[in-house]
XYZ file of C-alpha atoms in Angstrom:
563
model
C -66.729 27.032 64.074
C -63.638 24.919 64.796
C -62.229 23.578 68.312
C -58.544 23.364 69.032
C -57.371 20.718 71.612
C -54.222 19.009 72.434
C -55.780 15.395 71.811
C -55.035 16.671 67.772
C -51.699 16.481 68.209
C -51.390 13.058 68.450
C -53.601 12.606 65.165
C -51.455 15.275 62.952
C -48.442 13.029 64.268
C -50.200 9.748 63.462
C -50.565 11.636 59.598
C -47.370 12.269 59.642
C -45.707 9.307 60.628
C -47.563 7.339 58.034
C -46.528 9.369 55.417
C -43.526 9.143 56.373
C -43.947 5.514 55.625
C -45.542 5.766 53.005
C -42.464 7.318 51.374
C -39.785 4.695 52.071
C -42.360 2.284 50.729
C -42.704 3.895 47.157
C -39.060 3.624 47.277
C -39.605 -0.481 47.438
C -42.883 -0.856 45.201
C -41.873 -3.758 43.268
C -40.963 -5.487 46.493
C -43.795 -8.383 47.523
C -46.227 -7.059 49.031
C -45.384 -3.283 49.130
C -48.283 -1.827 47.315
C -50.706 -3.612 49.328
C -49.115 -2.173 52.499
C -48.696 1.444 50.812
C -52.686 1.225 50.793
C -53.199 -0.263 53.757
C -50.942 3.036 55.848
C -52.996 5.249 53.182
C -56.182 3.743 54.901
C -54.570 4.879 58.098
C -53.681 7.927 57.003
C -57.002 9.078 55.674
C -58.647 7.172 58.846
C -56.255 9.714 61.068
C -56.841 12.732 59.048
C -60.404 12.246 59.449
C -60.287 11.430 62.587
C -58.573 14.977 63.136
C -60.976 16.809 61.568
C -63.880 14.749 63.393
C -62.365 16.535 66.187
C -61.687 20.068 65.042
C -65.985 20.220 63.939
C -68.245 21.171 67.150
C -71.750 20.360 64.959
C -73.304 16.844 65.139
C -73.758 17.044 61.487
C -70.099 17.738 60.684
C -68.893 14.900 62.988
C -71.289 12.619 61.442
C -69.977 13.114 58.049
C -66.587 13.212 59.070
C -67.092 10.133 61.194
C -69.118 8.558 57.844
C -65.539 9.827 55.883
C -63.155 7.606 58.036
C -65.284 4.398 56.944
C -64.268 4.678 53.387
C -60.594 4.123 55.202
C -61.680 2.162 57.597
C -63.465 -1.092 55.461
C -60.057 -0.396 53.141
C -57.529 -1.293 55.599
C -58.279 -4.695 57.024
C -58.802 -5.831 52.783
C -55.162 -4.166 51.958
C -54.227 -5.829 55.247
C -55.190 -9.796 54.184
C -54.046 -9.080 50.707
C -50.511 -7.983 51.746
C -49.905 -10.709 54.205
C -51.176 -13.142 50.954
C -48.231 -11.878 48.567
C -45.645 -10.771 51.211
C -45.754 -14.571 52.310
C -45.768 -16.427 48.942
C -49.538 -17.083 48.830
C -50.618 -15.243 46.138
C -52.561 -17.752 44.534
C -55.235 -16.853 46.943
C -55.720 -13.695 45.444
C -57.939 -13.591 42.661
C -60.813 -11.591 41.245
C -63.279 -13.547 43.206
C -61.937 -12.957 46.814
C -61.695 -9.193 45.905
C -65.062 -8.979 44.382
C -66.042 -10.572 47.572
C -64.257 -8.088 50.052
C -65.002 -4.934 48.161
C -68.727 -6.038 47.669
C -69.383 -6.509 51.683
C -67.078 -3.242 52.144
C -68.752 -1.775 49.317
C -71.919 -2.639 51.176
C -70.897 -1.525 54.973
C -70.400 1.856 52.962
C -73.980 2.242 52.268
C -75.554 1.443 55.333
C -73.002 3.651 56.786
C -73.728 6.676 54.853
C -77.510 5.671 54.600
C -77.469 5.130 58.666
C -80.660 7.716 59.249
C -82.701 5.812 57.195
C -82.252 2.532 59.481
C -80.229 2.717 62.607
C -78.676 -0.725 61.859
C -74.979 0.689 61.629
C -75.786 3.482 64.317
C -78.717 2.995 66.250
C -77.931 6.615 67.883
C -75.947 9.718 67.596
C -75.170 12.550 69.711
C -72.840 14.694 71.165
C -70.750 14.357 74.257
C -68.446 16.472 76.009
C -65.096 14.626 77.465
C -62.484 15.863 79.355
C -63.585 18.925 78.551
C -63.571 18.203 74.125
C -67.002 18.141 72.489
C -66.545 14.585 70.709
C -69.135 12.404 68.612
C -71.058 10.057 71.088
C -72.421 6.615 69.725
C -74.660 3.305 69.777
C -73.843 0.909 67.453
C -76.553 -1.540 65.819
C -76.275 -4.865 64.801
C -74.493 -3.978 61.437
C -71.905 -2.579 63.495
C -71.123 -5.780 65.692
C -70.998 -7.759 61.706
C -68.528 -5.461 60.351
C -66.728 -5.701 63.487
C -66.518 -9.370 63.262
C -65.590 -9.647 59.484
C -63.092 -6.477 60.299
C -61.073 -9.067 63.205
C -61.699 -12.296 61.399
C -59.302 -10.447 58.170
C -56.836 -9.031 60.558
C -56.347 -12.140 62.574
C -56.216 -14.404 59.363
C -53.812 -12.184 58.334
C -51.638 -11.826 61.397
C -51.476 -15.800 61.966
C -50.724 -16.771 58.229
C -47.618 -13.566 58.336
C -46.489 -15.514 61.535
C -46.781 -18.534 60.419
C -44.510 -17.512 57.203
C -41.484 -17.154 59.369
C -38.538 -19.173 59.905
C -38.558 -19.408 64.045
C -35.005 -20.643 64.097
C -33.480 -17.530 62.189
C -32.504 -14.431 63.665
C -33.595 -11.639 60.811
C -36.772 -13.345 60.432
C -38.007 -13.723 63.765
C -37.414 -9.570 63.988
C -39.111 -9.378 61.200
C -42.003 -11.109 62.267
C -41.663 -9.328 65.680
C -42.138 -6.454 63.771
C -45.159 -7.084 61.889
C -46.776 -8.538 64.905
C -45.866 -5.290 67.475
C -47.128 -3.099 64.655
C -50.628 -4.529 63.687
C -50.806 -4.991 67.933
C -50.890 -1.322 68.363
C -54.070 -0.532 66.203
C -55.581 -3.657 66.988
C -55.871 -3.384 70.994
C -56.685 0.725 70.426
C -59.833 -0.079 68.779
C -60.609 -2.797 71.110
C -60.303 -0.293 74.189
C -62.335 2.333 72.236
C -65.025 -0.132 71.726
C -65.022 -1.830 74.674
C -65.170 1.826 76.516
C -62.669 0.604 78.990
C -61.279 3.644 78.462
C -63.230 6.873 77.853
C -61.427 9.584 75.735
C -62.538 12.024 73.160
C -61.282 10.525 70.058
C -60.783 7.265 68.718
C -57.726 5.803 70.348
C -56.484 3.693 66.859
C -56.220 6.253 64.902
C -53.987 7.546 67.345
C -52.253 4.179 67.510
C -51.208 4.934 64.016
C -48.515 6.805 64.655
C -47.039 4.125 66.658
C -47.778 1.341 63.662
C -45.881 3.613 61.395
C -42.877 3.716 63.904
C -42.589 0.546 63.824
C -42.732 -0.219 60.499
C -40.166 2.448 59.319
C -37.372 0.608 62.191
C -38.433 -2.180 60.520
C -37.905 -1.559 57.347
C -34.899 0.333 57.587
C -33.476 -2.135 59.750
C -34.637 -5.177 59.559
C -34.837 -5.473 55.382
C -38.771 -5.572 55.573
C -39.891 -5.904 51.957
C -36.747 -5.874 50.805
C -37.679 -9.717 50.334
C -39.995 -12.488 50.897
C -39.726 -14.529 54.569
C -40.425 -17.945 52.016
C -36.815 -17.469 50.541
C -35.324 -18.828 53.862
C -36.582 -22.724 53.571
C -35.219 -25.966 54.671
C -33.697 -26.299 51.296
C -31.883 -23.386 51.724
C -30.468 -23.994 55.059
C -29.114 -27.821 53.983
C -27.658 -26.692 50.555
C -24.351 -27.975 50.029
C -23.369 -24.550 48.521
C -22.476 -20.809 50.484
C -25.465 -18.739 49.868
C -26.421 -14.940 50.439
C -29.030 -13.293 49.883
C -29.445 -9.879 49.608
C -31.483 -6.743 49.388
C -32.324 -4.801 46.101
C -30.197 -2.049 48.248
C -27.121 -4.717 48.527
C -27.907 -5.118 52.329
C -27.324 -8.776 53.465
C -30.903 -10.184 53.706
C -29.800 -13.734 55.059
C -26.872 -16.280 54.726
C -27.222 -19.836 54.784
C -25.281 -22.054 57.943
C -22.755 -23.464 55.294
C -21.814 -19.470 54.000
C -21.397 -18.702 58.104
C -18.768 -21.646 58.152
C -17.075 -19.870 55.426
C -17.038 -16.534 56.510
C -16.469 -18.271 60.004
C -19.316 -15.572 61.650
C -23.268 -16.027 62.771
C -25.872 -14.498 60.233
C -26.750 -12.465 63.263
C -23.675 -10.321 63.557
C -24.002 -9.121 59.113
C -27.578 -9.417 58.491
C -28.843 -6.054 57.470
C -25.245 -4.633 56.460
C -24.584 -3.689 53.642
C -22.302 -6.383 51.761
C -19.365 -3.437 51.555
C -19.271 -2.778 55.056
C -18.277 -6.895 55.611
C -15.085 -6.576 53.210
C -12.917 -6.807 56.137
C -13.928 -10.731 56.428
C -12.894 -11.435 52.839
C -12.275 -8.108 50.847
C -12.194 -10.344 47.583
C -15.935 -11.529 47.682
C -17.078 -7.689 47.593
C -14.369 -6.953 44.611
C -15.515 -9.915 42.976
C -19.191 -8.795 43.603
C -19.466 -5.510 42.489
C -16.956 -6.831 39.510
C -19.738 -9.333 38.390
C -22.908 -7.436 38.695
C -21.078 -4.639 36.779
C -21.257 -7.396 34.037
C -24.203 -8.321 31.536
C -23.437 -12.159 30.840
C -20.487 -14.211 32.510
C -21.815 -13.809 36.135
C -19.995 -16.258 37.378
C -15.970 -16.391 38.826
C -13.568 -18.052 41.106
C -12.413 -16.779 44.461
C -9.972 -18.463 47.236
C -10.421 -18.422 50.902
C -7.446 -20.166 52.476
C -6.860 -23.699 50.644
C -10.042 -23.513 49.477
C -11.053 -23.053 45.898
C -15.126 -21.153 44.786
C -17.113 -20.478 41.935
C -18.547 -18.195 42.490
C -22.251 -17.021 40.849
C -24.373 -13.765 40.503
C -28.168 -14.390 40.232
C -31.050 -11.387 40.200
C -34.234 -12.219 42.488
C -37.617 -11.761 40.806
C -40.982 -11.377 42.400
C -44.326 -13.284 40.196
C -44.621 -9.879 38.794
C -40.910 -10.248 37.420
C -39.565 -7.234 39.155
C -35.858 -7.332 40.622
C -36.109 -7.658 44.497
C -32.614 -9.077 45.591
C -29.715 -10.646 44.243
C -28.345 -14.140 45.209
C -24.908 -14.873 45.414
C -23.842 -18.462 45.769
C -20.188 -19.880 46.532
C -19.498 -23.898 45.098
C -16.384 -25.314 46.834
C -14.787 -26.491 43.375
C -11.104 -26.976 45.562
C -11.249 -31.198 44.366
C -12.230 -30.507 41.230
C -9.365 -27.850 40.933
C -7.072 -30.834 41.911
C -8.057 -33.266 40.092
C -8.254 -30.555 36.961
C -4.459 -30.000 37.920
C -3.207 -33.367 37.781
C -5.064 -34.311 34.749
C -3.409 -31.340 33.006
C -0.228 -32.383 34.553
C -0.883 -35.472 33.563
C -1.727 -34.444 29.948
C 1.635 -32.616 30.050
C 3.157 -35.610 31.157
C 1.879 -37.703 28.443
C 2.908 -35.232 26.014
C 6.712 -34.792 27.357
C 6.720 -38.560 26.884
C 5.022 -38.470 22.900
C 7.866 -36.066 22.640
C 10.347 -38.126 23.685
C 9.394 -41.190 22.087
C 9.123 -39.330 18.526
C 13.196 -38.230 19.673
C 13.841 -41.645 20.816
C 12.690 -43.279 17.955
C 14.064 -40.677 15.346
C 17.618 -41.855 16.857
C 17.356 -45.615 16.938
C 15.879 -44.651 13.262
C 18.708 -42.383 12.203
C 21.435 -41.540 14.267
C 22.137 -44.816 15.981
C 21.028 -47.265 12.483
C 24.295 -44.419 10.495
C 26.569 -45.181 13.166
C 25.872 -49.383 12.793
C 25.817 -49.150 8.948
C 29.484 -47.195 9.465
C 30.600 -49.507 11.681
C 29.562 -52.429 9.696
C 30.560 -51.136 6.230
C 33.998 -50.035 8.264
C 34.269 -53.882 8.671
C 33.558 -55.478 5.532
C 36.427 -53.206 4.395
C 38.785 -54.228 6.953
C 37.874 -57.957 5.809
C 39.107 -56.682 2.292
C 41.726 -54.414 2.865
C 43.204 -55.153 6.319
C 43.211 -51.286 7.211
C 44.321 -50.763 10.713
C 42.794 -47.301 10.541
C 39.325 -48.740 9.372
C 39.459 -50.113 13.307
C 39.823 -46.862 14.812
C 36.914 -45.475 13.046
C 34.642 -48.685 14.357
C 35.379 -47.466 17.948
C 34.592 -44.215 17.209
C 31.568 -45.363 16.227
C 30.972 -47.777 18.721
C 32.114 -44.630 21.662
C 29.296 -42.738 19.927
C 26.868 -45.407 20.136
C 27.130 -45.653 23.940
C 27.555 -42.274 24.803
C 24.220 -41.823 22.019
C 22.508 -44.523 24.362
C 23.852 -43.009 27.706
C 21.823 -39.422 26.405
C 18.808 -41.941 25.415
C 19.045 -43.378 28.718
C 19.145 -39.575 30.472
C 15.786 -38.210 28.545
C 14.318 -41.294 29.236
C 15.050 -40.796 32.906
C 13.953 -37.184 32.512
C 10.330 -37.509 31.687
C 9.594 -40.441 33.642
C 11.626 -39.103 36.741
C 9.151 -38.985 39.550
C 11.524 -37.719 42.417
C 10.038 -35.191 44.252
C 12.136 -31.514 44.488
C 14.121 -31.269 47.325
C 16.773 -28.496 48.998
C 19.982 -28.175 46.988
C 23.104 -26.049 47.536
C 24.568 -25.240 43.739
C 28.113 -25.274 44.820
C 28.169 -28.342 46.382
C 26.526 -29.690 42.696
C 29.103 -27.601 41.207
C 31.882 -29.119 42.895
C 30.693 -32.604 42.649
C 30.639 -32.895 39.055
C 34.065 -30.823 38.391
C 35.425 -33.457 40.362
C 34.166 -36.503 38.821
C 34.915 -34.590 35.101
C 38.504 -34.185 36.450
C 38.524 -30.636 35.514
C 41.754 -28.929 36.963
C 41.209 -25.235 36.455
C 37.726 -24.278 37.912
C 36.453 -21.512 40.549
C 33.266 -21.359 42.199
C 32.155 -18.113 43.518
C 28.987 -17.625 45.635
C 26.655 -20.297 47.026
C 22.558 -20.829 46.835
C 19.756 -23.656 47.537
C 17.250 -24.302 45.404
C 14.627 -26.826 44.874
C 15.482 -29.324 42.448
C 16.304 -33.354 41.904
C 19.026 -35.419 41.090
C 18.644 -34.241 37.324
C 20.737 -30.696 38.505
C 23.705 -32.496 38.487
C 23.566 -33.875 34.770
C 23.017 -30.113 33.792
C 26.522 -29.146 35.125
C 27.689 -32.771 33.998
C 26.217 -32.040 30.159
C 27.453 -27.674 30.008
C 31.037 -28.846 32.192
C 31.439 -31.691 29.719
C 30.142 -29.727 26.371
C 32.855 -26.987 27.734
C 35.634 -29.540 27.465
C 35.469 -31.781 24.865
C 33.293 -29.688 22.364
C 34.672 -26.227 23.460
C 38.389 -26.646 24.249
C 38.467 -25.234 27.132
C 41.125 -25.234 30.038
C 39.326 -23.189 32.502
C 35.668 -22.435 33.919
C 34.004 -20.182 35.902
C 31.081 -20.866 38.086
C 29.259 -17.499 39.921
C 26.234 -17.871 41.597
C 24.726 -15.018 43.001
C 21.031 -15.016 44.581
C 18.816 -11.832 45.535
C 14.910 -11.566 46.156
C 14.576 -15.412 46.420
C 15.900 -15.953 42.992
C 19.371 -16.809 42.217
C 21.455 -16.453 38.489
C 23.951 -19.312 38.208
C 26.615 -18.029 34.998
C 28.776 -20.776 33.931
C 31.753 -19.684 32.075
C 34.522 -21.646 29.208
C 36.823 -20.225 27.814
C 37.229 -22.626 24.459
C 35.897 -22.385 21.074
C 32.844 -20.493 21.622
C 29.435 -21.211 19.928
C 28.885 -19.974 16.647
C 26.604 -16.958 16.445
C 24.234 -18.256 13.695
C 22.987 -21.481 15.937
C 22.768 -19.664 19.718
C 19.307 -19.350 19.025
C 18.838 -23.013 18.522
C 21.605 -24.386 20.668
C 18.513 -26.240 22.963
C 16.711 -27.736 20.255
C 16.822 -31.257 20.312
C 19.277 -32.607 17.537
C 21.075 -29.660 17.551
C 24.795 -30.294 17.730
C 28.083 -28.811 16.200
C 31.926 -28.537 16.469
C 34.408 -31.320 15.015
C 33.650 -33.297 17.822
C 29.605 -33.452 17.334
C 27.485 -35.012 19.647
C 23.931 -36.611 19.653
C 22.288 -32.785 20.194
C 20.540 -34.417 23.039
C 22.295 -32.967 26.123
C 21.133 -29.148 25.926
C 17.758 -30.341 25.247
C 17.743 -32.607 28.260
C 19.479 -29.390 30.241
C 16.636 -26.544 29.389
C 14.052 -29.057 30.170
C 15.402 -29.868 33.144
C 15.261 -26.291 33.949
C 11.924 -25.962 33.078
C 10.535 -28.275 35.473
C 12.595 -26.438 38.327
C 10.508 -23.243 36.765
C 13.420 -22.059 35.742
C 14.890 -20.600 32.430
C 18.618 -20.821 30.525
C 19.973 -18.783 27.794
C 23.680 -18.527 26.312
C 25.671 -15.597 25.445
C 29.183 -15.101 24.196
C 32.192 -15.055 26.540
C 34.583 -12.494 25.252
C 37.402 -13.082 23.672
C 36.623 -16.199 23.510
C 34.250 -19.200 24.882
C 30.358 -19.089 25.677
C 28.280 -18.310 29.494
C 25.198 -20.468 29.975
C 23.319 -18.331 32.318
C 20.912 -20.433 34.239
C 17.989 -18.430 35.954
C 16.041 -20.359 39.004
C 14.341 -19.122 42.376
C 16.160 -19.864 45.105
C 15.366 -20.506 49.573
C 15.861 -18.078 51.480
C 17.366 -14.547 50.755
């Protein structure tokens, strides 16, 4: 025969709600702690369902052995209990064969005497039953047994309880919730049973295995909220808070577990306000951390990348979390402000360039005071030896030719020189009024400039009209050039027009080489060199193309202020 009351709904729900967590904890078994805790909500599981059919049985003999069923949960749960608070909080050193033999041997033990109680009253010194609030329940004496099991049963959970609370950081927000939560759901079983043995309280079942269902609750907000399990309260340390480096910690489910005080100064928001998002729904705050997340943990090797916030430069670093067992629990992302080493990276590369512009220069330097310049003194002095001889007025003409071409070979020397050493800083610069400058000083008669833009450049712009104006009218022939500048999308094309001689299609391709040169008139082949260099550093480009009929357009490419 079977008895239905209301007082077994709250049992069935207390079943219920534990497996309930029971299920989002086999989703987290590898996390510290977990399997511990599944056991210990199995305890009170098996504790309830006993508990409920306790109830349901109207013969003494079926309570008793239902009542002798919930102790094989009952000296379960506070062992489960100790040992999960052990590895959730990074002591599991302490748990070793001889502390379990221990436990399970004086469990072990209490289950004897318990199911051997009618041989010696020391667990139960008597049994009967009682009828309460109208419910025929299982009435009870303990014996001295009792009281010892009682004692070692608090002494576990208390241990327990003080060494979790003792495990959290105080000063951060997720933890102490966390804690919180631990704390409000061992208080709910642990005050029950207290009232039921106390008999405060007189009601026909035992109130903690209704208090179940309220421990189970709170464990589920807890861990779907609050990241319970999800990783160990000893990764936030004083180390951690004082590192020099942006950390974040998260969940094997991506949720953000915890950030360290330097990571909120980059983020520029509290821990409070993301922990326990997910790390996508932050991407508003700095979209290119989540890219570059889900971009490195895609990855096998290489987990590491720079990112920019503002002015600021990060490497940026992947790491998985692994429990003592070696399973995956949370990843770790760190952030190392690399924005001076960036710098000084930069200027020793430009610096490298630098010294290499300069090797350059010195191998063309010295290649002309080796060649060029040494042909044009042997001319000059073989020229006079043979005016000593033969008193040729034309032999005098040649020796200032050669003497014009030594100075205007030294003026191009002078103008490389100046180049690569040139530390003037880029300033605004309006093309026509560079245009119109030189023309004048090359007293060029026939010459329109169309259009007008500024650009950042130096001083060296106006040698690069000065050396294509000048090429155009000694070298070229020409009576007439065109300058059109035209500027669009904060770049500007600058075409310089002659209409001479033209440049011979075979060398267009080399025109800019250094030594280059060609025409009757030949030159050092220094000054287009200089030119596209110049260019260059502006971070611009130049070409030349064919002016038809006749003459050549140096189109000079360069971004430009404004519109």
């Amino acid at each position: 025969m079977i008895q239905f009351t209301l007082y077994q709904v709250p049992l069935v729900l207390s079943c219920l709600a534990s497996a309930v967590v029971i299920y989002s904890l086999s989703k987290r078994e590898h996390s510290p702690g977990c399997r511990y805790l599944i056991i210990c909500i199995l305890a009170a599981f098996f504790w309830a369902l006993a508990d409920l059919f306790n109830l349901g049985s109207v013969s003494l003999s079926n309570k008793l052995f239902w009542d002798n069923v919930s102790y094989i949960a009952i000296v379960i749960f506070p062992i489960s209990w100790i040992l999960f608070v052990f590895e959730y909080s990074g002591k599991s050193e302490y748990i070793n064969k001889s502390l379990i033999t221990l436990m399970s041997s004086f469990s072990l033990f209490i289950l004897v005497l318990v199911w051997t109680n009618q041989y010696h009253y020391l667990f139960r010194s008597e049994i009967f039953l009682v009828e309460i609030s109208g419910v025929l329940s299982f009435g009870k004496n303990y014996g001295p047994l009792f009281w010892l099991f009682i004692i070692y049963f608090y002494v576990l959970i208390i241990v327990g309880s003080f060494i979790l609370f003792q495990s959290f950081n105080l000063s951060n927000a997720l933890n102490r919730k966390q804690k919180i939560t631990f704390m409000i759901a061992i208080f709910f079983p642990w005050i029950s049973n207290l009232l039921h043995l106390s008999r405060i309280i007189t009601f026909p079942l035992d109130l903690t295995s209704i208090s179940f269902s309220l421990m189970s609750l709170v464990l589920l907000i807890g861990i779907t909220k609050y990241q319970l399990l999800d990783i160990v309260p000893t990764a936030y340390m004083n180390v951690f808070r004082n590192m020099n480096d942006g950390i974040i910690v998260l969940g094997r489910f991506n949720q953000i577990v915890e950030i360290n005080p330097y990571m909120e100064k980059i983020l520029g928001v509290e821990s409070s306000k993301i922990c326990g998002k997910k790390l996508n729904e932050i991407s508003d705050i700095w979209p290119e951390l989540n890219n570059k997340y889900h971009s490195l943990s895609s990855k096998n090797h290489n987990n590491n990348s720079n990112l920019t916030k503002g002015k600021n430069i990060f490497e940026m670093e992947l790491s998985n979390i692994y429990d003592s067992k070696n399973f995956l629990i949370g990843y770790l992302i760190s952030l190392h402000d690399i924005t001076n080493h960036k710098k000084m990276e930069d200027k020793l590369k430009k610096s490298n360039n630098q010294i290499e512009d300069l090797n350059e220069t010195m191998q063309v330097i010295n290649k002309i005071l080796r060649h060029d310049l040494l042909n044009k003194l042997t001319v000059m002095k073989y020229s006079l030896y043979l005016y000593q001889e033969k008193k040729d007025k034309s032999l005098i003409d040649k020796i200032d030719r050669s003497i014009d071409g030594s100075v205007e070979l030294i003026k191009r020397i002078r103008e490389l020189e100046s180049f690569i050493l040139t530390k003037e800083e880029l300033t605004p610069l309006q093309i026509r009024t560079v245009a119109e400058e030189v023309s004048t000083n090359l007293n060029i008669n026939s010459i329109n400039i169309n259009g007008d833009a500024t650009v950042l450049a130096d001083h060296a712009l106006f040698s690069v009209f000065e050396n294509i104006m000048r090429n155009a009218l000694i070298h070229g022939k020409t009576d007439r050039i065109d300058v059109d500048i035209n500027s669009k999308n904060k770049s500007c094309e600058i075409r310089i027009a002659d209409y001479g001689k033209g440049i011979p299609e075979g060398i267009k391709d080399n025109i800019f080489e250094e030594g280059l040169s060609f025409g009757d008139s030949k030159g050092s082949g220094l000054g287009l060199y200089i030119v596209k260099k110049t260019i260059e550093r502006y971070g611009g480009t130049i070409s030349v193309e064919g002016n038809k009929p006749n003459g050549a357009v140096f189109i000079i490419k360069m971004k430009c202020l404004g519109d």
